[in-house]
Short mmCIF file of C-alpha atoms in Angstrom, two decimals:
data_model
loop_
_atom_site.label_atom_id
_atom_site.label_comp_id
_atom_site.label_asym_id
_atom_site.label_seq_id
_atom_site.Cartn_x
_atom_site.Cartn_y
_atom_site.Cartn_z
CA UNK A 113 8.64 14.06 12.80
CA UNK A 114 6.10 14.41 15.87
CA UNK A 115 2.57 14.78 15.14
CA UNK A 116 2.73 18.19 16.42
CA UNK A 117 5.19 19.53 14.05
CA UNK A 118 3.68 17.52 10.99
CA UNK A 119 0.30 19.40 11.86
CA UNK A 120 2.11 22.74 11.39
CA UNK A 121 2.27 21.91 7.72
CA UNK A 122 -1.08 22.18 7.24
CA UNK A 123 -4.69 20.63 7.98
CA UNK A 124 -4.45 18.53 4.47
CA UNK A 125 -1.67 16.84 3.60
CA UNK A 126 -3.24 13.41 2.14
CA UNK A 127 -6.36 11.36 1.86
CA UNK A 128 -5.22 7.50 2.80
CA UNK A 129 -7.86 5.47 2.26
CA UNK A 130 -5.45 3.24 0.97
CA UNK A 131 -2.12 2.25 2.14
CA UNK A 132 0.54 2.34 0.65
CA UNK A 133 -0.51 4.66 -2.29
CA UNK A 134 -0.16 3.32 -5.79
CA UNK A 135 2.86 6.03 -6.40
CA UNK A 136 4.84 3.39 -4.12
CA UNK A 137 3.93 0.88 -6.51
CA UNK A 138 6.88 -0.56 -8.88
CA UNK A 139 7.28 -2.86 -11.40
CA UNK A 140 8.37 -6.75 -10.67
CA UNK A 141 11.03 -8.49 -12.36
CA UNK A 142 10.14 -11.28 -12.91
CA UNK A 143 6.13 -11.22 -12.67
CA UNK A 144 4.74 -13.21 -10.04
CA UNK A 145 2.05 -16.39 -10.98
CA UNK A 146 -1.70 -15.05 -9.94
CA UNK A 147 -2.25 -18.22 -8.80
CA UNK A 148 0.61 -18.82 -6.49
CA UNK A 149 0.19 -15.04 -4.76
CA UNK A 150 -3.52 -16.45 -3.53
CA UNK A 151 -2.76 -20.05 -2.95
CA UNK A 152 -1.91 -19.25 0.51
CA UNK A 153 -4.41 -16.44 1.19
CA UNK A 154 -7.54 -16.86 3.40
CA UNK A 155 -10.50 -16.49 0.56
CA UNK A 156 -14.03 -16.86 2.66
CA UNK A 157 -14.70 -13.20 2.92
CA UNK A 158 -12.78 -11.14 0.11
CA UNK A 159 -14.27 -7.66 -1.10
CA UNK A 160 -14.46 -7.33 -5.20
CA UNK A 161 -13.83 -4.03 -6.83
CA UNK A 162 -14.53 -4.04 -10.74
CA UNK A 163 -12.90 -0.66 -12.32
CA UNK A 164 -14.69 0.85 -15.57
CA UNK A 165 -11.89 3.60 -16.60
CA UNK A 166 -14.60 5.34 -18.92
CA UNK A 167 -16.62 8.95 -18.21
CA UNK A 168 -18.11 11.47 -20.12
CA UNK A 169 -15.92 14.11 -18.89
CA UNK A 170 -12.59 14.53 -16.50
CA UNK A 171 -13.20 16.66 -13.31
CA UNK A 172 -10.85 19.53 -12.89
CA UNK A 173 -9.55 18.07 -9.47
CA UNK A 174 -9.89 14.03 -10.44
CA UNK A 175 -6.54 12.15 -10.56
CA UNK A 176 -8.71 8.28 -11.00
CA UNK A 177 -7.53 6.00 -13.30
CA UNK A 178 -9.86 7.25 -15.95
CA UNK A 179 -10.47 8.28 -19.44
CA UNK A 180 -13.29 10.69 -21.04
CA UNK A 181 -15.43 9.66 -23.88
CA UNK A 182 -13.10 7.41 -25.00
CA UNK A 183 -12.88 6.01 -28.58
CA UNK A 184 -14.88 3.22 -30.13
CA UNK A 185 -11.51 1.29 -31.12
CA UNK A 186 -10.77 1.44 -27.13
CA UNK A 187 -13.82 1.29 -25.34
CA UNK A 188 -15.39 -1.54 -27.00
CA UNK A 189 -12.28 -4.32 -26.75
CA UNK A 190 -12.49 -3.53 -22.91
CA UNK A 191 -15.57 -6.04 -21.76
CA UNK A 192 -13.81 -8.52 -23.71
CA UNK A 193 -10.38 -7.96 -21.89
CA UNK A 194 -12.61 -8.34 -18.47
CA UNK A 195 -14.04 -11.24 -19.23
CA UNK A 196 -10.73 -12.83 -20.25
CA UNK A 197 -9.12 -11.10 -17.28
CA UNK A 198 -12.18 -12.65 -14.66
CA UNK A 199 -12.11 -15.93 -15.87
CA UNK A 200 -8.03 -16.37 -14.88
CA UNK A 201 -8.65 -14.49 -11.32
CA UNK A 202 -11.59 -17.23 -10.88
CA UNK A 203 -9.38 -20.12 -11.28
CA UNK A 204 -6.80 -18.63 -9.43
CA UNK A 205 -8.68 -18.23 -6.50
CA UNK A 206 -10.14 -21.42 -6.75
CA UNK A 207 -13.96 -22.53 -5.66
CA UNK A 208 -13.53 -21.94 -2.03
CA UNK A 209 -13.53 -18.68 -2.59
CA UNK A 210 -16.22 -16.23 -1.55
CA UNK A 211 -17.29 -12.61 -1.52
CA UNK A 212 -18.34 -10.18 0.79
CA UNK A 213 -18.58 -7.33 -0.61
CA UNK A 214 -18.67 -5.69 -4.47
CA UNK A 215 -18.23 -1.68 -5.42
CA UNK A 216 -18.23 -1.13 -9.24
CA UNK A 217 -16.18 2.11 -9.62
CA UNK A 218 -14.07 3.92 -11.84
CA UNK A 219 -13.88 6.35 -14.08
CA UNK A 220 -18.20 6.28 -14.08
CA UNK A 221 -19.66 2.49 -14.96
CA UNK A 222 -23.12 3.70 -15.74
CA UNK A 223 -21.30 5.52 -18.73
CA UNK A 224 -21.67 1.88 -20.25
CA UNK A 225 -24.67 1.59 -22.27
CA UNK A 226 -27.52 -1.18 -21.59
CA UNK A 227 -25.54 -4.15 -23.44
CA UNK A 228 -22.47 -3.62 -21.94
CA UNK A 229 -23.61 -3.37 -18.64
CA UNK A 230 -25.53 -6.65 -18.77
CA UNK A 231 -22.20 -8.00 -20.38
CA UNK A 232 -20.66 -6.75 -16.82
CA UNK A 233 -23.10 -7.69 -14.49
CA UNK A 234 -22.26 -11.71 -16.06
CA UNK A 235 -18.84 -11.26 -15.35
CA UNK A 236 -19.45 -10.16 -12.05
CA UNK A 237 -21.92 -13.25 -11.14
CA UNK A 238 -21.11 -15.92 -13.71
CA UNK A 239 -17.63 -15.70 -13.86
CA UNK A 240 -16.88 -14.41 -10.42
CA UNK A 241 -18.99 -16.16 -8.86
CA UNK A 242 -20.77 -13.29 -6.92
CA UNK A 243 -24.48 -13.48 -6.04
CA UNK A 244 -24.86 -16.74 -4.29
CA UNK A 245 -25.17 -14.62 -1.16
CA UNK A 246 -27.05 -11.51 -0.44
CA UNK A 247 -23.70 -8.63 -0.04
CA UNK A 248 -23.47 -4.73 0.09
CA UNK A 249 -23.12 -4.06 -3.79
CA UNK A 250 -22.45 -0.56 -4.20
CA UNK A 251 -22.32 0.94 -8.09
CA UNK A 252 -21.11 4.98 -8.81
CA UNK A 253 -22.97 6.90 -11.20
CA UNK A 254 -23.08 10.71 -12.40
CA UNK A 255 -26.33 12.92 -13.11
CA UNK A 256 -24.97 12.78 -16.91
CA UNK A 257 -25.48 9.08 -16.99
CA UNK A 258 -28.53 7.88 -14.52
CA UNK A 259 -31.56 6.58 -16.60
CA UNK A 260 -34.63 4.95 -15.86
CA UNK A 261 -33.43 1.46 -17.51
CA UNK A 262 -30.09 1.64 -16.46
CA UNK A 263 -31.17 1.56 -12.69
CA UNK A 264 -33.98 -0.82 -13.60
CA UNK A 265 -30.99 -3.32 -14.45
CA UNK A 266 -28.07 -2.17 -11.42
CA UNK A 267 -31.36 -2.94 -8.90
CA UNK A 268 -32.44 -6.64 -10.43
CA UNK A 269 -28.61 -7.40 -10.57
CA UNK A 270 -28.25 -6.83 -6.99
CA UNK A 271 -26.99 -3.01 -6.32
CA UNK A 272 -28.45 -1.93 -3.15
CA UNK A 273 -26.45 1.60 -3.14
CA UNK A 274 -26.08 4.22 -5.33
CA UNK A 275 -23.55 6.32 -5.02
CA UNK A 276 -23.59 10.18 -7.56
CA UNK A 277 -20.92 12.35 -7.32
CA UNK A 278 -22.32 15.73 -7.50
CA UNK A 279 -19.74 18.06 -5.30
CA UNK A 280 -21.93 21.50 -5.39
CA UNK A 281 -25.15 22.33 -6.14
CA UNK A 282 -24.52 25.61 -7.63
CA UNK A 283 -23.77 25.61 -11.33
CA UNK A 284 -21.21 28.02 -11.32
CA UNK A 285 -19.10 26.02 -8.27
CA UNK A 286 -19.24 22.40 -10.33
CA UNK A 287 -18.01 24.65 -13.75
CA UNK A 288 -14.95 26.27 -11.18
CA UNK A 289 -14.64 22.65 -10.22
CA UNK A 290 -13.79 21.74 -13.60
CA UNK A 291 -17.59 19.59 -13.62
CA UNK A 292 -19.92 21.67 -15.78
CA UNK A 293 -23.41 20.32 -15.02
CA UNK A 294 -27.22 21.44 -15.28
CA UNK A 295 -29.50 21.60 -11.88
CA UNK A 296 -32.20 20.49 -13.83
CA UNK A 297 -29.74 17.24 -15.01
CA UNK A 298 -28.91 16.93 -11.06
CA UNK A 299 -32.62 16.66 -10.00
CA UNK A 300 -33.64 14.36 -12.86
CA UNK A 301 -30.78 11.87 -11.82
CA UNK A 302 -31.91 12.33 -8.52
CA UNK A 303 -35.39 11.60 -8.69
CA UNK A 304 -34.81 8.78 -10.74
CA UNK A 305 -32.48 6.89 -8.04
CA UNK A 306 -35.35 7.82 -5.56
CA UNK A 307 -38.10 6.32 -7.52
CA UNK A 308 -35.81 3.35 -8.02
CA UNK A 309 -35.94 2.28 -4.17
CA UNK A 310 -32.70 1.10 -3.51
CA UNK A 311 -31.67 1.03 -0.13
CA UNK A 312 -28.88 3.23 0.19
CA UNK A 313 -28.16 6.44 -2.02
CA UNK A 314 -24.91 7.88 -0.89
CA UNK A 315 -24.64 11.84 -2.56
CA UNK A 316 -20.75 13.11 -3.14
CA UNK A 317 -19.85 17.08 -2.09
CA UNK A 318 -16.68 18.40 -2.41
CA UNK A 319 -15.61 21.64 0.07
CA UNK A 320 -12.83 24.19 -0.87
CA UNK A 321 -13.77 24.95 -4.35
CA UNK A 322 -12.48 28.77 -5.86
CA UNK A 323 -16.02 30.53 -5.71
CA UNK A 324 -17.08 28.61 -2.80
CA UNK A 325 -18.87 30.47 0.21
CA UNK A 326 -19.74 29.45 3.35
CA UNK A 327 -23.24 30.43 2.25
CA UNK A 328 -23.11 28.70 -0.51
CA UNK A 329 -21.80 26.10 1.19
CA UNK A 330 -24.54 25.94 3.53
CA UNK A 331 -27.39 26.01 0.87
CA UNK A 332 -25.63 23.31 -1.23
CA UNK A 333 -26.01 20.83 1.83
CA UNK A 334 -29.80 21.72 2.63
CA UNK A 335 -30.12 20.96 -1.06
CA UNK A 336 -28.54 17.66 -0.37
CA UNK A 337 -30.72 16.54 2.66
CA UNK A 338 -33.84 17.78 0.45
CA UNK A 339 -33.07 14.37 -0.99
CA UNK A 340 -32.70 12.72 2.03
CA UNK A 341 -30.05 10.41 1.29
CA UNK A 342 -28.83 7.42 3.89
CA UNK A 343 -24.75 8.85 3.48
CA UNK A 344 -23.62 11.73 2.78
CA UNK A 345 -19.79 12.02 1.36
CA UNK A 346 -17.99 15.33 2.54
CA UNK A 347 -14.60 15.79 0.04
CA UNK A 348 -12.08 18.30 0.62
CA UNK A 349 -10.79 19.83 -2.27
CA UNK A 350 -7.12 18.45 -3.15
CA UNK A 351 -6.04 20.27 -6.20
CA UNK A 352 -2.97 17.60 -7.75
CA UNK A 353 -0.41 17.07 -10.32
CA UNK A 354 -1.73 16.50 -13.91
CA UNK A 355 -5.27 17.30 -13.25
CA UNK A 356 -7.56 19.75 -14.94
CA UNK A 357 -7.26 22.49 -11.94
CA UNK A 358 -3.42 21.02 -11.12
CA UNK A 359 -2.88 22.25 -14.77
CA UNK A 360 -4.18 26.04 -14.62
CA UNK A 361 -1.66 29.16 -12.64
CA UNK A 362 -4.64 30.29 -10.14
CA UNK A 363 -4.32 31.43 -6.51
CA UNK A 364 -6.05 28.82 -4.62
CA UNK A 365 -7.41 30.24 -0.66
CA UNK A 366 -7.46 27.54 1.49
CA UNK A 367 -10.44 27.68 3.81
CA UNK A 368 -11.33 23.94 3.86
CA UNK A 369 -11.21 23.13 7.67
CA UNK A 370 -13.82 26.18 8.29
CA UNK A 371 -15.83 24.51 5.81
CA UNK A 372 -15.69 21.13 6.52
CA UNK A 373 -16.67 22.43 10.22
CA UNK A 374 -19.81 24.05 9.12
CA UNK A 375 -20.42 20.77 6.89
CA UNK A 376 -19.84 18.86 10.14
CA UNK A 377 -22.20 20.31 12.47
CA UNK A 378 -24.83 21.28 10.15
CA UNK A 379 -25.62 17.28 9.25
CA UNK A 380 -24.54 16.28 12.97
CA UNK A 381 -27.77 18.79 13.43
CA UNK A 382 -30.16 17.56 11.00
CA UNK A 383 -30.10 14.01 12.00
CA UNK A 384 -27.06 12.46 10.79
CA UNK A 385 -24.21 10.65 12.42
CA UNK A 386 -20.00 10.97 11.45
CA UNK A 387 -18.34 7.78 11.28
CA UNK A 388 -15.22 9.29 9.52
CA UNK A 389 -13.83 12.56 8.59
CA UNK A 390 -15.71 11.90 5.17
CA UNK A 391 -18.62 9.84 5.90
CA UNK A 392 -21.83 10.93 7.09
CA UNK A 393 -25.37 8.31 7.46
CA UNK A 394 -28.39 9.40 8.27
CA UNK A 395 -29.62 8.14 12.05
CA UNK A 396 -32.58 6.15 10.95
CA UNK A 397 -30.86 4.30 8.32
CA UNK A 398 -31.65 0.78 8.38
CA UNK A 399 -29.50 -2.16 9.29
CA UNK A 400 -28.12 -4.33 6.38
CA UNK A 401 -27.46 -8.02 7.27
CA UNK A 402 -24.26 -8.53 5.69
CA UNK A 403 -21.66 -11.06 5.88
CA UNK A 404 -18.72 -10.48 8.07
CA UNK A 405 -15.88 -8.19 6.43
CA UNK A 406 -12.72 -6.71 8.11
CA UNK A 407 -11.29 -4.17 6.05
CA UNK A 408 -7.88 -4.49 7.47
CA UNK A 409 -7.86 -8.39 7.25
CA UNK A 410 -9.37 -9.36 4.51
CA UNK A 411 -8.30 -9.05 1.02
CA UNK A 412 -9.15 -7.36 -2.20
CA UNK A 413 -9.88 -8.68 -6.14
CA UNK A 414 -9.72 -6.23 -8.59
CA UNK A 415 -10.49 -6.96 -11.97
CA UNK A 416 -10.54 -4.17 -14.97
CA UNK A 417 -7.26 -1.67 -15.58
CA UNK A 418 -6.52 0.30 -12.69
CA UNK A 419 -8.22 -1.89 -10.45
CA UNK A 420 -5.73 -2.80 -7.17
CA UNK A 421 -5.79 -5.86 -5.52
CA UNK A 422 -4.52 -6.51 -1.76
CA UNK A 423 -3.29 -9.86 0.03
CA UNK A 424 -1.71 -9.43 3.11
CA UNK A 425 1.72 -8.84 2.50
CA UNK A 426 1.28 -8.21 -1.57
CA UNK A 427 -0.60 -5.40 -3.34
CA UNK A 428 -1.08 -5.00 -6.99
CA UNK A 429 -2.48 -3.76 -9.89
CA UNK A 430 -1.81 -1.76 -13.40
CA UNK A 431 0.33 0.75 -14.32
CA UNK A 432 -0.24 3.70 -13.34
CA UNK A 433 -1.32 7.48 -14.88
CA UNK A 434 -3.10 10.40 -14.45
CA UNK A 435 -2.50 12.15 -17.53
CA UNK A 436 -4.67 11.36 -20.66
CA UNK A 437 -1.89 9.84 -22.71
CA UNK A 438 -0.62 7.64 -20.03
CA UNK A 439 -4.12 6.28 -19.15
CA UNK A 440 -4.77 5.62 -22.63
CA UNK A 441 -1.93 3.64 -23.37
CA UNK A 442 -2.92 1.68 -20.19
CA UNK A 443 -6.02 0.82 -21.02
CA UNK A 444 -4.69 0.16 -24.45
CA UNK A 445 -2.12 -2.62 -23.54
CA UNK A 446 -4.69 -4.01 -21.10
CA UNK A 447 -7.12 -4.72 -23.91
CA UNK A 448 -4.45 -6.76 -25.60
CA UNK A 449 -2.94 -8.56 -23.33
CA UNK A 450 -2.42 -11.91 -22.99
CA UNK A 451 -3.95 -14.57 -21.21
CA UNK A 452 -0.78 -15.47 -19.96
CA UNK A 453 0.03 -11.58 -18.91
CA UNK A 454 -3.40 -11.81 -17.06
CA UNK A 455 -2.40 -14.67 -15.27
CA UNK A 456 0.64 -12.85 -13.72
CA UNK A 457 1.77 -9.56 -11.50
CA UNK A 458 3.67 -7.06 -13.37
CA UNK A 459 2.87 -4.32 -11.22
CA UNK A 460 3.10 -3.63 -7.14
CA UNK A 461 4.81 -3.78 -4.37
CA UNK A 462 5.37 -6.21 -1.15
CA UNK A 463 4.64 -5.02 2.78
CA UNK A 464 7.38 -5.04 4.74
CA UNK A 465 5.93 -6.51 8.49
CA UNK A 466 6.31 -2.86 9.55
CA UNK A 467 3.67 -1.25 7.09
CA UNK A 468 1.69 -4.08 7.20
CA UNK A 469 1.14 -3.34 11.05
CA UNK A 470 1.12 0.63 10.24
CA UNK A 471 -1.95 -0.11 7.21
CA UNK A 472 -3.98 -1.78 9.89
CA UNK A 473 -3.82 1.19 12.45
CA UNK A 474 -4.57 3.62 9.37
CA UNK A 475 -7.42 1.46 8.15
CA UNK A 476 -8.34 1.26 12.00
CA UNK A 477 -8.28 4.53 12.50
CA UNK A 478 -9.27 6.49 9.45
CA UNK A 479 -11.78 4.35 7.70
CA UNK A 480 -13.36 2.34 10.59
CA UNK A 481 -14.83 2.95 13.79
CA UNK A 482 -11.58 2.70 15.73
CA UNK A 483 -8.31 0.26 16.37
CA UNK A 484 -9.38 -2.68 18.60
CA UNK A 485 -6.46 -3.74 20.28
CA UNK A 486 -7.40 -7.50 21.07
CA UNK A 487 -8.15 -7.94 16.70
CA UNK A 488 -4.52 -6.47 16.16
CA UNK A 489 -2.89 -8.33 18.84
CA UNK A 490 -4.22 -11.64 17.42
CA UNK A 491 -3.47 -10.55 13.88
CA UNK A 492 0.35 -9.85 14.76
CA UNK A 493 0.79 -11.75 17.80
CA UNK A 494 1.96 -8.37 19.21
CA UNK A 495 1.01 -5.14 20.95
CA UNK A 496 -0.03 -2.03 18.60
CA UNK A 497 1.25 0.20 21.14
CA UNK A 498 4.70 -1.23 20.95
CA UNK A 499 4.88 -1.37 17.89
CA UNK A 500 3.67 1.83 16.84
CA UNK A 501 4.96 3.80 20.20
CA UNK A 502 4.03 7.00 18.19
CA UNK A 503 0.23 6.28 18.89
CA UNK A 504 0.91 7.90 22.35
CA UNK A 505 1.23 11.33 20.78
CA UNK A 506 -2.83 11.26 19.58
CA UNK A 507 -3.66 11.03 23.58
CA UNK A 508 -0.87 13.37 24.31
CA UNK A 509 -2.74 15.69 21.84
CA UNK A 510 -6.02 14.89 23.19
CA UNK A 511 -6.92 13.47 19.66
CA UNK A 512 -8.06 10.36 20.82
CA UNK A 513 -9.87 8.13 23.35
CA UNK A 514 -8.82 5.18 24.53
CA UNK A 515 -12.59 2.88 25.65
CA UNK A 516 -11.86 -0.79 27.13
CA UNK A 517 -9.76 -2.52 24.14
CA UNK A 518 -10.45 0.11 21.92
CA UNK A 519 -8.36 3.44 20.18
CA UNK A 520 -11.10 5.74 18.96
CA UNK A 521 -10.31 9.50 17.16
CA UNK A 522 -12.67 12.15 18.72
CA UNK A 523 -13.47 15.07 16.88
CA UNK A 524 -10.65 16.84 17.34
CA UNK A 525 -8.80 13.86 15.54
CA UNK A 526 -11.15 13.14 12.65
CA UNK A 527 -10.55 16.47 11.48
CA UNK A 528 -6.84 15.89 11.52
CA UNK A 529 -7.81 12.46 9.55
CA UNK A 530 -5.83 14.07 6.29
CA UNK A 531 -2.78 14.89 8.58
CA UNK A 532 -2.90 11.17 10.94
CA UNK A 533 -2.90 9.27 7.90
CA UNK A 534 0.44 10.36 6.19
CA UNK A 535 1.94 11.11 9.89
CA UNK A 536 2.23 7.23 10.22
CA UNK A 537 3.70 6.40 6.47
CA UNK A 538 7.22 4.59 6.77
CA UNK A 539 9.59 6.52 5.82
CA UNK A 540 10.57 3.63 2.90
CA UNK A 541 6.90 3.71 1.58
CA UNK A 542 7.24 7.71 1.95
CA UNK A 543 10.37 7.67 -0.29
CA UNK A 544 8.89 5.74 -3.10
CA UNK A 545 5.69 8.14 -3.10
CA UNK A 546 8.34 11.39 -3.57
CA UNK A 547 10.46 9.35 -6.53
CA UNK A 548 7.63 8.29 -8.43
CA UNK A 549 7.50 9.92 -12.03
CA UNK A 550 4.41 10.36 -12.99
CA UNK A 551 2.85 10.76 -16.35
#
């Protein structure tokens, strides 16, 4: 299908931050050795993302690998699983090893009380190894969970960014959204994370909601930039199987891309920058010296259920659910595994040299500033342009520009970021995503 006709199917068709999509995942028979999947991989700059499945409460529109207010008997065998879990991916990878980057997602990680998050934070630098260099370490929180002490401990272990989803400013929008939530919570949370100092606090909205108005709209993002925060997520809505707003029979009016316009050129006016269809940072924030990380090129540890790791040709993680029942028996097996099941992969799926080539342009494209040509040529040893001949359509389209060495969306492409993105899926990797079953 040409770009042109996939854009007739509408504006949003899928988010791809990551490619291919877990729902191409399958399992392997028999399970690969950790140890022998990174034996071979380059380890000097790898990003580590630690998963806590835990929140106080599921979103209407969330489909994460998460549970809310989870049990006793389930929550508190899960540290224990991550430690045993961390100290097989250490050896694994083996001292030369070395990280570039950490985000602590989930699910919400500041749902863990005091202990347990100093239990974390030990994994993370005594077992992992993390720490012996200054990196981006980015943590998510919600207004539900932010204290005082909590921050106190995220800033002396090394978190220099915040990140609070809070999607709409207007109590009655976050209950439509399936998020019921105070103002006065919001601001507390919020002036907390100020008074804390860390460098970066990056504030989540979500666009498209049922009682949404462009006013409202409007008056939720002035609210934001009251706050003034260095980045500035803007989230469609995507309203998917199994989720709390999935689940209800309601007309749903889509009006997202006149949104996300208004959302757009309102920060673009009030002094921040776009660097992708989501992303937003203010114009004065500062530089962070950080070591070198290509997003494309360099791999991914996860550690905790749910949690997907990436080599070059391999990517892996858990099972996978969205429903309650099927994330609980996740987490479940996970905190009694094995060491041995730790120290293999059960769960994945191999890139074939084609999507390995098409997840570098998406990366490329989508989440960074553009596709340098000279970095994929000596990646591949070949020409992105012949490979991916279909590339011509986004100049065809006048969706992108094409400066020195570099492929670069304008405008009129980031918009159509949601449309790009599944546009240059293989069809094989497409065809897993439509037979997955999922539960």
């Amino acid at each position: 299908m040409t770009l042109k006709e996939k854009i007739q199917d509408g504006m949003y068709q899928g988010y791809s931050y990551s490619y291919p999509h877990k729902s191409a995942y399958r399992p392997f028979e028999p399970s690969i050795p950790l140890k022998e999947v990174w034996s071979a991989e380059k380890k000097e700059s790898l990003f580590l993302y630690l998963h806590i499945p835990f929140c106080e409460m599921r979103c209407g529109f969330c489909n994460l690998f998460t549970m809310a207010n989870p049990k006793e008997d389930m929550e508190n065998p899960y540290l224990p699983a991550l430690e045993r879990q961390a100290e097989i991916i250490a050896n694994a990878l083996g001292k030369d090893s070395q990280f570039a980057r950490l985000a602590i997602g989930g699910g919400t990680p500041s749902f863990l009380n005091i202990k347990d998050l100093e239990k974390m934070f030990s994994i993370i630098h005594q077992t992992m190894g993390v720490g012996q260099r200054a990196i981006p370490a980015s943590m998510e929180t919600s207004p539900k969970t932010v204290t005082a002490e909590k921050l106190a401990l995220m800033k002396e272990q090394g978190i220099n960014r915040v990140s609070i989803g809070i999607q709409s400013f207007f109590e009655e929008e976050s209950k439509q959204l399936g998020r019921p939530q105070k103002n006065t919570e919001v601001k507390r949370a919020l002036q907390l994370i100020k008074e804390a100092g860390f460098p970066i606090l990056n504030i989540d909205l979500i666009y498209g909601g049922h009682t949404q108005t462009p006013e409202s709209w409007i008056a939720s993002l002035q609210s934001c930039i009251d706050w003034q925060p260095e980045e500035i997520f803007l989230y469609p809505l995507y309203v998917r199987p199994l989720t709390g707003l999935g689940l209800k029979d309601k007309e749903w009016s889509d009006f997202r891309l006149k949104l996300y316009r208004m959302g757009r050129d309102f920060l673009l006016n009030n002094g921040y920058e776009q660097t992708t269809m989501r992303i937003f940072r203010r114009l004065d924030m500062p530089d962070f010296e950080a070591p070198a990380y290509n997003s494309p090129e360099d791999g991914m540890v996860g550690l905790g259920v749910g949690a997907r790791s990436y080599t070059r040709r391999l990517h892996y993680s858990s099972d996978y659910a969205v429903g309650r029942k099927g994330v609980k028996n996740i987490i479940g097996d996970y905190n009694q595994a094995s060491d041995d099941f730790f120290a293999h992969i059960h769960y994945g799926t191999y890139l074939s040299e084609d999507d390995q080539r098409r997840r570098y342009v998406i990366k490329s494209l989508l989440e960074g500033e553009n596709l340098n040509l000279k970095n994929y040529q000596q990646f591949f040893n070949s020409n992105a342009l012949d490979d991916l001949p279909q590339l011509y359509e986004l100049f065809d389209l006048n969706l992108a520009n094409q400066n020195n060495d570099c492929i670069i969306l304008n405008p009129q492409g980031i918009e159509l970021s949601d449309v790009i993105g599944p546009w240059l899926y293989s069809e094989a990797t497409e065809d897993l995503m439509k037979k997955v079953k999922l539960v």
